[in-house]
Amino acid sequence: MEQKEQLYEGKAKKVFATDDPELLIVAYKDDATAFNGLKKGTIVGKGVINNKMSNRLMAMLEKNGIPTHYVRELSDRETLVKKVSIVPLEVIVRNISAGSFAKHYGVEEGIVFDQPTVEYSYKNDALGDPLLNTSHALALKLATAEEIETIRTYALRVDELLKAFWKTCGVTLVDFKLEFGRLSDGTIVLADEISPDTCRLWDAATGEKLDKDRFRRDLGGVEEAYAEIMHRLEEHL
Ligand code: TMP
């Protein structure tokens, strides 16, 4: 697969064209940002871990009936994916209170919900990714009602599959963010990445944070946490 011109550089990844118009190459960087780019840093080795972790998890989800953009891993940091047009919604599923949920609603972190919550943000850095509901997403024509229903169904199924997988690793899946895209024929597939950048993952025994919150909150041991969570995954998938 020939890598052609760079199409886009995001905060954590670069995207390149290939000689096939339906396929792209994603290259993962070690760059880390938080608070809409206000905080910047590097997490050494993150690109390699996020690439491999996301690919393995997407392959597992695909096997369990969730269509994804994943095609094949090309190298430590590079992956071939199907070209999609991203639906500009950040889809957040929560099993336990943490982060912005705890802040918005004035509750402590760690409350286990009876059932998962699903929420959407408008993927728009200039506006700071504001929260919105289905009516807002329809008013803004970000997706059709049918697409939002498909996305919600997939997101909840992804939650069940990821929760069960991480449990086998002694890890609690607290919450995560997904992005979906449309293939050229309009099919909705899971896109972007699933990694410690986009999930909250707590050690089930100790509650230790094994994700990007260590960077966001200056907790230290960031690289060690990424290495530990990757090690747990490799033992079980
Ligand atoms: P939040 O509690 O800050 O809203 O984050 C919820 C989940 O979404 C958490 O697992 C981290 C992930 N997330 C992203 O992947 N990208 C983002 O820009 C933000 C704010 C959160």
Coordinates of C-alpha atoms and ligand atoms in Angstrom, one line a residue:
M1 CA 0.0 0.0 0.0
E2 CA 1.6 3.2 -1.1
Q3 CA 1.4 6.2 1.3
K4 CA 0.7 9.5 -0.5
E5 CA 0.1 13.0 0.6
Q6 CA -0.8 14.0 4.2
L7 CA -4.5 15.0 4.3
Y8 CA -4.8 16.1 7.9
E9 CA -2.9 16.4 11.1
G10 CA -4.9 16.2 14.3
K11 CA -3.8 16.5 18.0
A12 CA -2.8 12.8 18.2
K13 CA -2.8 11.4 14.7
K14 CA -1.9 12.2 11.1
V15 CA -3.9 10.9 8.1
F16 CA -2.4 10.1 4.7
A17 CA -4.0 9.3 1.4
T18 CA -3.1 6.0 -0.4
D19 CA -3.3 4.9 -4.0
D20 CA -6.8 3.5 -3.2
P21 CA -9.4 6.3 -2.8
E22 CA -11.4 4.2 -0.3
L23 CA -8.4 3.7 2.1
L24 CA -6.3 5.9 4.3
I25 CA -3.3 5.5 6.5
V26 CA -3.5 6.8 10.1
A27 CA -0.2 7.5 11.9
Y28 CA -0.3 7.8 15.7
K29 CA 1.9 10.4 17.4
D30 CA 3.2 10.7 21.0
D31 CA 1.7 14.2 21.3
A32 CA -0.8 14.6 24.1
T33 CA -3.2 17.5 24.7
A34 CA -6.0 18.1 27.2
F35 CA -8.6 20.8 27.8
N36 CA -9.1 21.4 24.1
G37 CA -5.4 21.8 23.4
L38 CA -4.7 24.2 26.3
K39 CA -2.4 21.6 28.0
K40 CA 0.3 20.1 25.7
G41 CA 2.9 17.4 26.3
T42 CA 4.4 14.2 25.1
I43 CA 3.7 10.7 26.3
V44 CA 6.7 8.6 25.1
G45 CA 5.6 5.5 23.3
K46 CA 1.8 6.4 23.4
G47 CA 1.5 6.3 19.6
V48 CA 2.7 2.7 19.5
I49 CA 0.4 1.7 22.3
N50 CA -2.7 3.5 21.1
N51 CA -2.2 2.1 17.6
K52 CA -1.9 -1.5 18.7
M53 CA -4.6 -1.3 21.4
S54 CA -7.1 0.4 19.1
N55 CA -6.5 -2.2 16.4
R56 CA -6.9 -5.2 18.6
L57 CA -10.0 -3.8 20.3
M58 CA -11.6 -2.9 16.9
A59 CA -10.8 -6.4 15.5
M60 CA -12.5 -7.9 18.6
L61 CA -15.5 -5.6 18.1
E62 CA -15.7 -6.4 14.4
K63 CA -15.8 -10.1 15.3
N64 CA -18.7 -9.4 17.5
G65 CA -20.8 -7.6 14.9
I66 CA -19.7 -4.0 15.1
P67 CA -18.6 -2.6 11.8
T68 CA -15.4 -0.6 12.1
H69 CA -13.0 1.4 9.8
Y70 CA -10.1 -1.0 10.7
V71 CA -8.4 -2.8 7.8
R72 CA -4.9 -3.8 8.9
E73 CA -1.9 -2.7 11.0
L74 CA 1.0 -1.6 8.8
S75 CA 3.6 -0.8 11.4
D76 CA 4.1 0.1 15.1
R77 CA 2.4 3.5 14.5
E78 CA 0.6 3.1 11.2
T79 CA -2.7 1.5 10.3
L80 CA -4.7 1.1 7.1
V81 CA -8.3 2.2 7.6
K82 CA -11.4 2.6 5.4
K83 CA -12.0 6.2 4.4
V84 CA -15.0 7.7 6.1
S85 CA -16.6 11.1 6.5
I86 CA -16.7 11.6 10.3
V87 CA -20.1 12.2 11.9
P88 CA -19.2 15.3 14.0
L89 CA -20.5 13.8 17.2
E90 CA -18.4 12.6 20.1
V91 CA -20.3 9.7 21.6
I92 CA -19.6 9.3 25.3
V93 CA -20.7 6.2 27.2
R94 CA -20.4 6.2 31.0
N95 CA -20.7 3.3 33.5
I96 CA -19.4 5.1 36.6
S97 CA -19.4 8.9 37.4
A98 CA -16.1 10.7 36.6
G99 CA -14.7 13.7 34.8
S100 CA -17.1 16.2 33.3
F101 CA -20.2 14.2 34.6
A102 CA -19.0 14.5 38.2
K103 CA -18.2 18.2 37.6
H104 CA -21.5 19.1 35.8
Y105 CA -23.8 17.4 38.3
G106 CA -21.8 18.0 41.5
V107 CA -21.3 14.4 42.4
E108 CA -18.2 12.5 43.5
E109 CA -16.3 10.2 41.1
G110 CA -16.9 6.4 41.4
I111 CA -20.7 6.2 41.6
V112 CA -21.7 3.0 39.7
F113 CA -24.7 3.6 37.5
D114 CA -27.6 1.1 37.3
Q115 CA -27.4 1.4 33.5
P116 CA -24.9 3.1 31.2
T117 CA -25.5 6.8 30.1
V118 CA -25.0 7.9 26.5
E119 CA -24.3 11.5 25.7
Y120 CA -23.2 13.5 22.6
S121 CA -20.9 16.4 22.1
Y122 CA -20.7 18.5 18.9
K123 CA -17.2 17.7 17.6
N124 CA -16.1 21.3 17.1
D125 CA -12.8 22.5 18.7
A126 CA -13.6 26.2 18.0
L127 CA -16.8 25.8 20.2
G128 CA -15.1 23.6 22.8
D129 CA -17.1 20.4 21.8
P130 CA -20.4 21.5 23.5
L131 CA -22.7 18.9 24.8
L132 CA -25.9 18.4 22.8
N133 CA -28.9 16.2 22.6
T134 CA -30.5 14.3 19.7
S135 CA -32.9 17.2 18.8
H136 CA -29.9 19.6 18.6
A137 CA -27.9 17.1 16.5
L138 CA -31.0 16.9 14.1
A139 CA -31.5 20.7 14.1
L140 CA -27.8 21.1 13.1
K141 CA -28.1 18.3 10.5
L142 CA -25.1 16.5 12.0
A143 CA -26.7 13.1 11.3
T144 CA -30.1 11.7 10.5
A145 CA -32.5 10.2 13.1
E146 CA -31.8 6.8 11.7
E147 CA -28.0 7.3 11.9
I148 CA -28.2 8.5 15.5
E149 CA -30.3 5.4 16.4
T150 CA -27.7 3.2 14.8
I151 CA -24.8 5.0 16.5
R152 CA -26.5 4.7 19.9
T153 CA -27.2 1.0 19.5
Y154 CA -23.6 0.4 18.4
A155 CA -22.2 2.5 21.3
L156 CA -24.2 0.5 23.9
R157 CA -23.1 -2.8 22.4
V158 CA -19.4 -1.6 22.3
D159 CA -19.8 -0.8 26.0
E160 CA -21.0 -4.3 26.8
L161 CA -18.2 -5.9 24.8
L162 CA -15.4 -3.6 26.1
K163 CA -16.7 -3.8 29.8
A164 CA -16.6 -7.6 29.6
F165 CA -13.2 -7.7 28.0
W166 CA -11.5 -5.2 30.4
K167 CA -13.1 -7.1 33.3
T168 CA -11.0 -10.2 32.3
C169 CA -7.9 -8.0 32.6
G170 CA -8.8 -6.8 36.1
V171 CA -9.7 -3.4 34.7
T172 CA -12.9 -1.4 35.2
L173 CA -14.2 0.5 32.2
V174 CA -15.5 3.8 33.6
D175 CA -16.3 5.7 30.5
F176 CA -15.2 6.2 26.9
K177 CA -15.6 8.3 23.8
L178 CA -16.4 6.9 20.3
E179 CA -16.5 8.5 16.9
F180 CA -18.4 7.1 13.9
G181 CA -18.0 7.7 10.2
R182 CA -19.9 7.1 6.9
L183 CA -18.4 5.0 4.2
S184 CA -18.9 6.2 0.6
D185 CA -22.2 4.2 0.5
G186 CA -23.4 5.8 3.7
T187 CA -22.8 2.8 6.0
I188 CA -22.1 3.8 9.6
V189 CA -18.9 2.4 11.0
L190 CA -16.9 2.9 14.2
A191 CA -13.9 5.1 13.4
D192 CA -11.1 7.1 15.2
E193 CA -9.5 5.1 18.1
I194 CA -10.2 3.3 21.3
S195 CA -7.2 3.8 23.6
P196 CA -6.2 5.1 27.1
D197 CA -6.6 8.6 25.5
T198 CA -10.3 8.0 24.9
C199 CA -11.3 5.7 27.8
R200 CA -11.1 5.8 31.6
L201 CA -9.7 2.6 32.8
W202 CA -9.2 1.9 36.5
D203 CA -7.5 -1.1 38.1
A204 CA -10.4 -3.2 39.5
A205 CA -8.6 -4.0 42.7
T206 CA -6.9 -0.7 43.6
G207 CA -8.8 1.9 41.6
E208 CA -5.5 3.2 40.2
K209 CA -6.0 5.2 37.0
L210 CA -4.5 3.5 34.0
D211 CA -5.4 6.1 31.4
K212 CA -4.9 9.7 30.2
D213 CA -6.3 11.2 33.4
R214 CA -2.7 10.7 34.7
F215 CA -1.6 13.3 32.2
R216 CA -4.7 15.5 32.4
R217 CA -4.4 15.7 36.2
D218 CA -0.6 15.6 36.6
L219 CA -0.7 12.4 38.6
G220 CA 2.7 11.2 37.3
G221 CA 3.5 7.7 36.1
V222 CA 1.9 8.4 32.7
E223 CA 4.1 6.2 30.5
E224 CA 4.1 3.5 33.2
A225 CA 0.3 3.5 33.2
Y226 CA 0.1 3.2 29.4
A227 CA 2.6 0.3 29.4
E228 CA 0.7 -1.4 32.2
I229 CA -2.7 -1.2 30.5
M230 CA -1.1 -2.5 27.2
H231 CA 0.5 -5.3 29.1
R232 CA -2.9 -6.3 30.6
L233 CA -4.5 -6.2 27.1
E234 CA -1.8 -8.3 25.5
E235 CA -2.2 -11.0 28.2
H236 CA -5.9 -11.4 27.4
L237 CA -6.4 -10.6 23.7
Ligands
TMP1 P1 -15.2 13.7 30.2 O1 -15.6 13.1 31.5 O2 -14.1 14.7 30.3 O3 -16.4 14.3 29.4 O4 -14.6 12.5 29.3 C1 -15.4 11.4 29.0 C2 -14.6 10.3 28.3 O5 -14.3 10.8 27.0 C3 -13.3 10.0 28.9 O6 -13.1 8.6 28.8 C4 -12.2 10.7 28.1 C5 -12.9 10.8 26.8 N1 -12.6 12.1 26.1 C6 -12.0 12.0 24.8 O7 -11.7 11.0 24.3 N2 -11.7 13.2 24.2 C7 -12.0 14.4 24.8 O8 -11.7 15.5 24.2 C8 -12.6 14.4 26.1 C9 -12.9 15.7 26.7 C10 -12.9 13.2 26.7

